[in-house]
Amino acid sequence: MAATVATTRVGLAPNDVGARRTILLAFVALLLVTLLDVSTDGRLGAVFSVGFVLTAVTVPLAIDVRSLLPAGVLPPILLVVCVGLAAALSPDAVEVAGLPEGTGWFGRTLTGTIDRGVTLLVGHGLALLTIVARILLDPHHPRRTRRMR
């Protein structure tokens, strides 16, 4: 009597979440961080930057390995949308040196995004490194199984 044993999938995220749900949760998380940051001191600051980087790195860890493309594209969109919402709901929250007083929503969104360029660079870079690590370390990734055959 031969017994068969089912192999378990071992990887960084054994309970991967689908792309839609992960992106939705990322937006909700960063919107909550944005709301918290703006409600404490009235502007986007270090709390927003740290929350953005952590959200950008968490998405590739939570998403299914076969759906990593949205995780690689998400950080810039996430930053622009959250800065834009902060600029629309509380124009004083996006404070940039040298910004004229009557600057509208689009101008505040654009300058706020440019002002947080280092935050975007760090968050997006770490997200891309996380994606590469997920692909290289996942034994069941389609590219790895093709090479092993």
PDB file of C-alpha atoms in Angstrom:
ATOM      1  CA  MET A   1       0.000   0.000   0.000  1.00  0.00           C
ATOM      2  CA  ALA A   2       1.567   3.132  -1.174  1.00  0.00           C
ATOM      3  CA  ALA A   3       0.708   6.346   0.586  1.00  0.00           C
ATOM      4  CA  THR A   4       0.718   9.637  -1.198  1.00  0.00           C
ATOM      5  CA  VAL A   5       1.791  12.753   0.559  1.00  0.00           C
ATOM      6  CA  ALA A   6       0.630  16.163  -0.556  1.00  0.00           C
ATOM      7  CA  THR A   7       3.382  18.727  -0.648  1.00  0.00           C
ATOM      8  CA  THR A   8       2.699  22.070   0.939  1.00  0.00           C
ATOM      9  CA  ARG A   9       3.621  25.296  -0.719  1.00  0.00           C
ATOM     10  CA  VAL A  10       6.422  27.028   1.128  1.00  0.00           C
ATOM     11  CA  GLY A  11       7.198  30.651   0.442  1.00  0.00           C
ATOM     12  CA  LEU A  12       7.177  34.146   1.848  1.00  0.00           C
ATOM     13  CA  ALA A  13       3.387  34.447   1.809  1.00  0.00           C
ATOM     14  CA  PRO A  14       1.603  31.107   2.108  1.00  0.00           C
ATOM     15  CA  ASN A  15      -1.830  32.787   2.168  1.00  0.00           C
ATOM     16  CA  ASP A  16      -1.501  35.128  -0.782  1.00  0.00           C
ATOM     17  CA  VAL A  17      -4.286  37.600  -1.464  1.00  0.00           C
ATOM     18  CA  GLY A  18      -5.626  38.435  -4.925  1.00  0.00           C
ATOM     19  CA  ALA A  19      -4.524  41.582  -6.730  1.00  0.00           C
ATOM     20  CA  ARG A  20      -7.819  43.477  -6.459  1.00  0.00           C
ATOM     21  CA  ARG A  21      -8.171  42.901  -2.739  1.00  0.00           C
ATOM     22  CA  THR A  22      -4.533  43.758  -2.072  1.00  0.00           C
ATOM     23  CA  ILE A  23      -4.743  47.028  -4.002  1.00  0.00           C
ATOM     24  CA  LEU A  24      -7.978  47.961  -2.255  1.00  0.00           C
ATOM     25  CA  LEU A  25      -6.468  47.236   1.156  1.00  0.00           C
ATOM     26  CA  ALA A  26      -3.362  49.254   0.268  1.00  0.00           C
ATOM     27  CA  PHE A  27      -5.469  52.279  -0.665  1.00  0.00           C
ATOM     28  CA  VAL A  28      -7.559  51.952   2.505  1.00  0.00           C
ATOM     29  CA  ALA A  29      -4.450  51.624   4.678  1.00  0.00           C
ATOM     30  CA  LEU A  30      -2.693  54.636   3.171  1.00  0.00           C
ATOM     31  CA  LEU A  31      -5.867  56.724   3.255  1.00  0.00           C
ATOM     32  CA  LEU A  32      -6.150  55.957   6.976  1.00  0.00           C
ATOM     33  CA  VAL A  33      -2.509  56.933   7.483  1.00  0.00           C
ATOM     34  CA  THR A  34      -3.111  60.134   5.489  1.00  0.00           C
ATOM     35  CA  LEU A  35      -6.178  60.945   7.594  1.00  0.00           C
ATOM     36  CA  LEU A  36      -4.233  60.286  10.791  1.00  0.00           C
ATOM     37  CA  ASP A  37      -1.300  62.435   9.688  1.00  0.00           C
ATOM     38  CA  VAL A  38      -3.441  65.349   8.519  1.00  0.00           C
ATOM     39  CA  SER A  39      -5.633  65.228  11.637  1.00  0.00           C
ATOM     40  CA  THR A  40      -2.664  65.367  14.021  1.00  0.00           C
ATOM     41  CA  ASP A  41      -0.733  68.353  12.681  1.00  0.00           C
ATOM     42  CA  GLY A  42      -2.719  69.575   9.675  1.00  0.00           C
ATOM     43  CA  ARG A  43      -0.241  68.575   6.960  1.00  0.00           C
ATOM     44  CA  LEU A  44       1.389  65.575   5.326  1.00  0.00           C
ATOM     45  CA  GLY A  45       4.665  64.779   7.021  1.00  0.00           C
ATOM     46  CA  ALA A  46       6.862  61.960   8.251  1.00  0.00           C
ATOM     47  CA  VAL A  47       3.959  59.734   9.296  1.00  0.00           C
ATOM     48  CA  PHE A  48       2.632  59.798   5.723  1.00  0.00           C
ATOM     49  CA  SER A  49       6.083  59.050   4.276  1.00  0.00           C
ATOM     50  CA  VAL A  50       6.706  56.096   6.582  1.00  0.00           C
ATOM     51  CA  GLY A  51       3.177  54.791   6.008  1.00  0.00           C
ATOM     52  CA  PHE A  52       3.651  55.029   2.245  1.00  0.00           C
ATOM     53  CA  VAL A  53       6.939  53.109   2.288  1.00  0.00           C
ATOM     54  CA  LEU A  54       5.497  50.395   4.542  1.00  0.00           C
ATOM     55  CA  THR A  55       2.392  50.076   2.369  1.00  0.00           C
ATOM     56  CA  ALA A  56       4.457  49.934  -0.827  1.00  0.00           C
ATOM     57  CA  VAL A  57       6.608  47.120   0.604  1.00  0.00           C
ATOM     58  CA  THR A  58       3.696  45.197   2.125  1.00  0.00           C
ATOM     59  CA  VAL A  59       1.721  44.912  -1.127  1.00  0.00           C
ATOM     60  CA  PRO A  60       4.259  42.671  -2.947  1.00  0.00           C
ATOM     61  CA  LEU A  61       4.523  40.494   0.161  1.00  0.00           C
ATOM     62  CA  ALA A  62       0.771  39.945   0.375  1.00  0.00           C
ATOM     63  CA  ILE A  63      -0.151  39.590  -3.296  1.00  0.00           C
ATOM     64  CA  ASP A  64      -0.223  36.316  -5.192  1.00  0.00           C
ATOM     65  CA  VAL A  65       3.053  35.564  -6.992  1.00  0.00           C
ATOM     66  CA  ARG A  66       1.278  35.293 -10.349  1.00  0.00           C
ATOM     67  CA  SER A  67      -0.115  38.831  -9.878  1.00  0.00           C
ATOM     68  CA  LEU A  68       3.011  40.808  -9.082  1.00  0.00           C
ATOM     69  CA  LEU A  69       2.667  43.283 -11.963  1.00  0.00           C
ATOM     70  CA  PRO A  70       0.047  45.434 -10.197  1.00  0.00           C
ATOM     71  CA  ALA A  71       2.265  45.532  -7.117  1.00  0.00           C
ATOM     72  CA  GLY A  72       5.078  46.964  -9.233  1.00  0.00           C
ATOM     73  CA  VAL A  73       2.894  49.636 -10.799  1.00  0.00           C
ATOM     74  CA  LEU A  74       0.976  50.593  -7.648  1.00  0.00           C
ATOM     75  CA  PRO A  75       3.352  52.845  -5.619  1.00  0.00           C
ATOM     76  CA  PRO A  76       3.352  55.923  -7.899  1.00  0.00           C
ATOM     77  CA  ILE A  77      -0.414  55.718  -8.381  1.00  0.00           C
ATOM     78  CA  LEU A  78      -0.922  55.255  -4.647  1.00  0.00           C
ATOM     79  CA  LEU A  79       1.170  58.317  -3.838  1.00  0.00           C
ATOM     80  CA  VAL A  80      -0.485  60.581  -6.418  1.00  0.00           C
ATOM     81  CA  VAL A  81      -4.010  59.551  -5.391  1.00  0.00           C
ATOM     82  CA  CYS A  82      -3.404  60.033  -1.667  1.00  0.00           C
ATOM     83  CA  VAL A  83      -1.622  63.370  -2.103  1.00  0.00           C
ATOM     84  CA  GLY A  84      -4.397  64.453  -4.483  1.00  0.00           C
ATOM     85  CA  LEU A  85      -7.116  63.526  -2.005  1.00  0.00           C
ATOM     86  CA  ALA A  86      -5.283  65.338   0.776  1.00  0.00           C
ATOM     87  CA  ALA A  87      -4.933  68.397  -1.459  1.00  0.00           C
ATOM     88  CA  ALA A  88      -8.620  68.289  -2.401  1.00  0.00           C
ATOM     89  CA  LEU A  89      -9.978  67.793   1.111  1.00  0.00           C
ATOM     90  CA  SER A  90      -7.497  69.930   3.027  1.00  0.00           C
ATOM     91  CA  PRO A  91      -5.448  72.222   0.753  1.00  0.00           C
ATOM     92  CA  ASP A  92      -3.223  73.333   3.642  1.00  0.00           C
ATOM     93  CA  ALA A  93      -2.143  69.713   4.187  1.00  0.00           C
ATOM     94  CA  VAL A  94       0.109  69.829   1.129  1.00  0.00           C
ATOM     95  CA  GLU A  95       2.646  72.383   2.221  1.00  0.00           C
ATOM     96  CA  VAL A  96       5.586  73.012  -0.124  1.00  0.00           C
ATOM     97  CA  ALA A  97       8.101  75.843   0.255  1.00  0.00           C
ATOM     98  CA  GLY A  98       7.586  78.562  -2.341  1.00  0.00           C
ATOM     99  CA  LEU A  99       4.064  77.470  -3.292  1.00  0.00           C
ATOM    100  CA  PRO A 100       1.845  80.499  -4.069  1.00  0.00           C
ATOM    101  CA  GLU A 101      -1.131  81.031  -1.754  1.00  0.00           C
ATOM    102  CA  GLY A 102      -3.855  80.582  -4.392  1.00  0.00           C
ATOM    103  CA  THR A 103      -2.562  77.313  -5.847  1.00  0.00           C
ATOM    104  CA  GLY A 104      -5.413  74.967  -6.736  1.00  0.00           C
ATOM    105  CA  TRP A 105      -5.941  71.269  -6.285  1.00  0.00           C
ATOM    106  CA  PHE A 106      -3.959  70.156  -9.351  1.00  0.00           C
ATOM    107  CA  GLY A 107      -1.001  72.396  -8.523  1.00  0.00           C
ATOM    108  CA  ARG A 108      -0.907  71.182  -4.931  1.00  0.00           C
ATOM    109  CA  THR A 109      -1.145  67.568  -6.063  1.00  0.00           C
ATOM    110  CA  LEU A 110       1.670  68.012  -8.566  1.00  0.00           C
ATOM    111  CA  THR A 111       4.004  69.892  -6.220  1.00  0.00           C
ATOM    112  CA  GLY A 112       3.157  67.581  -3.318  1.00  0.00           C
ATOM    113  CA  THR A 113       4.046  64.551  -5.409  1.00  0.00           C
ATOM    114  CA  ILE A 114       7.292  66.129  -6.592  1.00  0.00           C
ATOM    115  CA  ASP A 115       8.123  67.167  -3.030  1.00  0.00           C
ATOM    116  CA  ARG A 116       7.779  63.545  -1.913  1.00  0.00           C
ATOM    117  CA  GLY A 117      10.042  62.226  -4.677  1.00  0.00           C
ATOM    118  CA  VAL A 118      12.512  60.630  -2.270  1.00  0.00           C
ATOM    119  CA  THR A 119       9.668  58.885  -0.472  1.00  0.00           C
ATOM    120  CA  LEU A 120       8.407  57.574  -3.809  1.00  0.00           C
ATOM    121  CA  LEU A 121      11.896  56.467  -4.826  1.00  0.00           C
ATOM    122  CA  VAL A 122      12.481  54.567  -1.572  1.00  0.00           C
ATOM    123  CA  GLY A 123       9.014  52.986  -1.481  1.00  0.00           C
ATOM    124  CA  HIS A 124       8.962  51.995  -5.141  1.00  0.00           C
ATOM    125  CA  GLY A 125      12.548  50.742  -5.058  1.00  0.00           C
ATOM    126  CA  LEU A 126      11.891  48.555  -2.026  1.00  0.00           C
ATOM    127  CA  ALA A 127       8.668  47.276  -3.602  1.00  0.00           C
ATOM    128  CA  LEU A 128      10.553  46.280  -6.762  1.00  0.00           C
ATOM    129  CA  LEU A 129      13.274  44.579  -4.713  1.00  0.00           C
ATOM    130  CA  THR A 130      10.572  42.694  -2.818  1.00  0.00           C
ATOM    131  CA  ILE A 131       9.037  41.573  -6.108  1.00  0.00           C
ATOM    132  CA  VAL A 132      12.398  40.307  -7.339  1.00  0.00           C
ATOM    133  CA  ALA A 133      12.928  38.453  -4.060  1.00  0.00           C
ATOM    134  CA  ARG A 134       9.467  36.877  -4.308  1.00  0.00           C
ATOM    135  CA  ILE A 135      10.177  35.653  -7.838  1.00  0.00           C
ATOM    136  CA  LEU A 136      13.646  34.321  -7.034  1.00  0.00           C
ATOM    137  CA  LEU A 137      12.629  32.607  -3.790  1.00  0.00           C
ATOM    138  CA  ASP A 138       9.336  31.080  -4.900  1.00  0.00           C
ATOM    139  CA  PRO A 139       9.911  27.494  -6.034  1.00  0.00           C
ATOM    140  CA  HIS A 140       6.488  27.354  -7.701  1.00  0.00           C
ATOM    141  CA  HIS A 141       6.812  30.498  -9.800  1.00  0.00           C
ATOM    142  CA  PRO A 142       6.083  29.723 -13.484  1.00  0.00           C
ATOM    143  CA  ARG A 143       9.492  30.967 -14.665  1.00  0.00           C
ATOM    144  CA  ARG A 144      11.355  28.798 -12.187  1.00  0.00           C
ATOM    145  CA  THR A 145       9.411  25.621 -12.981  1.00  0.00           C
ATOM    146  CA  ARG A 146       9.974  26.146 -16.724  1.00  0.00           C
ATOM    147  CA  ARG A 147      13.756  26.342 -16.226  1.00  0.00           C
ATOM    148  CA  MET A 148      13.869  23.277 -13.999  1.00  0.00           C
ATOM    149  CA  ARG A 149      12.183  20.962 -16.532  1.00  0.00           C
TER     150      ARG A 149
END
